[in-house]
Short mmCIF file of C-alpha atoms in Angstrom, two decimals:
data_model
loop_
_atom_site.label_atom_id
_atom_site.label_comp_id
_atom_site.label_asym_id
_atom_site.label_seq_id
_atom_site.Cartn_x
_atom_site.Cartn_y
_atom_site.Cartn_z
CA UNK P 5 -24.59 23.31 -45.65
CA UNK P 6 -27.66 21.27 -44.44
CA UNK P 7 -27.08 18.22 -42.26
CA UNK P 8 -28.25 14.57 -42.78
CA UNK P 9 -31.12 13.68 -39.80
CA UNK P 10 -29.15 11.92 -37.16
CA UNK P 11 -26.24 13.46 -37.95
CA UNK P 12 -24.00 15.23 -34.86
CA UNK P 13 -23.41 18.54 -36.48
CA UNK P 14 -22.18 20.65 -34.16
CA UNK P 15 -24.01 24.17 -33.90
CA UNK P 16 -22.07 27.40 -35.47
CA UNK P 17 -20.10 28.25 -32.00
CA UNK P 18 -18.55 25.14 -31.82
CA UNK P 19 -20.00 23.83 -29.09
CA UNK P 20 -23.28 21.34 -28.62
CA UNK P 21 -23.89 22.12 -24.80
CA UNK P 22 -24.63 26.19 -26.05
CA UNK P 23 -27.89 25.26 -28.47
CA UNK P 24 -29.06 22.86 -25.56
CA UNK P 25 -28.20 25.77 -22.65
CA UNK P 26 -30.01 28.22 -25.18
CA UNK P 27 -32.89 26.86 -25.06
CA UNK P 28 -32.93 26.09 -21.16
CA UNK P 29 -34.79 28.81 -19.03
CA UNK P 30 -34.88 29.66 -15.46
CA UNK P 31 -35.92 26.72 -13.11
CA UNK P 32 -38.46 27.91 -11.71
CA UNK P 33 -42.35 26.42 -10.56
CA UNK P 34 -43.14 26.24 -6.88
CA UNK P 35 -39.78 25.38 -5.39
CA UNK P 36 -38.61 29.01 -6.44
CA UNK P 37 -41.88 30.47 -5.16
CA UNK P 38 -41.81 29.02 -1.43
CA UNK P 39 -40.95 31.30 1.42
CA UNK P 40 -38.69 30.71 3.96
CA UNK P 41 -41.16 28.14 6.42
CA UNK P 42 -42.06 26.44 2.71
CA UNK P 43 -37.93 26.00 2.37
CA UNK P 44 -37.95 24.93 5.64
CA UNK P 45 -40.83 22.79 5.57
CA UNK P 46 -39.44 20.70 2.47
CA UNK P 47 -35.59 20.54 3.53
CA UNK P 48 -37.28 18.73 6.80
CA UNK P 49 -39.44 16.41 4.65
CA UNK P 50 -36.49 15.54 2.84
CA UNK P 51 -34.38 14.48 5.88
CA UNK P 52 -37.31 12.27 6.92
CA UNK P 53 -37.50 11.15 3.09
CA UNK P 54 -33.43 9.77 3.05
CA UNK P 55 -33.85 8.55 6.33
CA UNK P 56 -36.48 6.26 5.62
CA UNK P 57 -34.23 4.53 3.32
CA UNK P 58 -31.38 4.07 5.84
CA UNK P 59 -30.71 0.36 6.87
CA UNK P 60 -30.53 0.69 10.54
CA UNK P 61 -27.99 -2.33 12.10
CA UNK P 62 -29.64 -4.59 14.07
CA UNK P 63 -29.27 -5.03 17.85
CA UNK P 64 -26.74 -7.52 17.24
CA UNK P 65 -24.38 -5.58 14.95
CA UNK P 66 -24.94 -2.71 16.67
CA UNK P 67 -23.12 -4.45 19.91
CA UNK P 68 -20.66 -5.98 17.59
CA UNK P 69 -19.86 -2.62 16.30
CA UNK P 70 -19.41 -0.93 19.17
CA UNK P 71 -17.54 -3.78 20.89
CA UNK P 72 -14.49 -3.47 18.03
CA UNK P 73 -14.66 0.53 18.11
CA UNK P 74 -14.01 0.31 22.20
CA UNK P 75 -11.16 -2.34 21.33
CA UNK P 76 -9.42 -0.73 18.90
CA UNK P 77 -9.48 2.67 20.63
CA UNK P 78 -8.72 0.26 23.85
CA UNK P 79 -5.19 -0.85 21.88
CA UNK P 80 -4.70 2.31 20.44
CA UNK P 81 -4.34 4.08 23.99
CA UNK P 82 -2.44 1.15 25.01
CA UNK P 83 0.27 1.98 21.78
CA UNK P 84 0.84 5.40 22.21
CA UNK P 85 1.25 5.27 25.75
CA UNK P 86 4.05 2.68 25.42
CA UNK P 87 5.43 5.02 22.58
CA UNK P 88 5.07 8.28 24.98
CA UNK P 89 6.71 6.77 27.87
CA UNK P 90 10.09 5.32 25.44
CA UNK P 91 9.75 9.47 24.08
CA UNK P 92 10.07 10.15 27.71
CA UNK P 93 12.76 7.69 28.56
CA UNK P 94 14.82 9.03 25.47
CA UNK P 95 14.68 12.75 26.08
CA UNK P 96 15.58 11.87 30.06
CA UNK P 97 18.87 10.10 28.84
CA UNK P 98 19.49 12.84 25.95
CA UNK P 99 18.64 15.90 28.31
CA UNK P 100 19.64 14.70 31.54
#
């Protein structure tokens, strides 16, 4: 049975990814052909390539930033020292 153009017949196996996958070779052109310095070479211009599209913070947010990070860890020491020492106080009274 012939299918109308357009139509989404699916291929004898069921499935439509196995006619596309068929047809699909082996990736291959000169990123498969590069030696190990060529890898290296190209995994190095691709850092450089994502960094360049990095929005650095400015001097400004960068201080603000930092500021809140040294706070919070600043009142985080402060909690779990008060929560340490009642720990301590407890096992003293339990323990002896």
């Amino acid at each position: 049975m012939t299918a109308a153009p357009g139509s989404t017949a699916m291929p004898e196996s069921g499935r439509p990814e196995d006619e596309v996958a068929g047809k699909k070779g082996r990736r291959g052109g000169k990123r498969g052909k590069k030696g190990p310095l060529g890898r290296l070479a190209l995994f190095y211009r691709q850092i450089v390539a994502e960094l360049r599209k990095v929005v650095w913070p400015t001097r400004s947010q960068l201080t603000t930033y930092t500021t809140v990070v040294i706070v919070f860890v600043v009142i985080m020491i402060g909690l779990v020292t008060v929560i340490d020492l009642g720990f301590s106080e407890v096992v003293k009274y339990v323990f002896g």
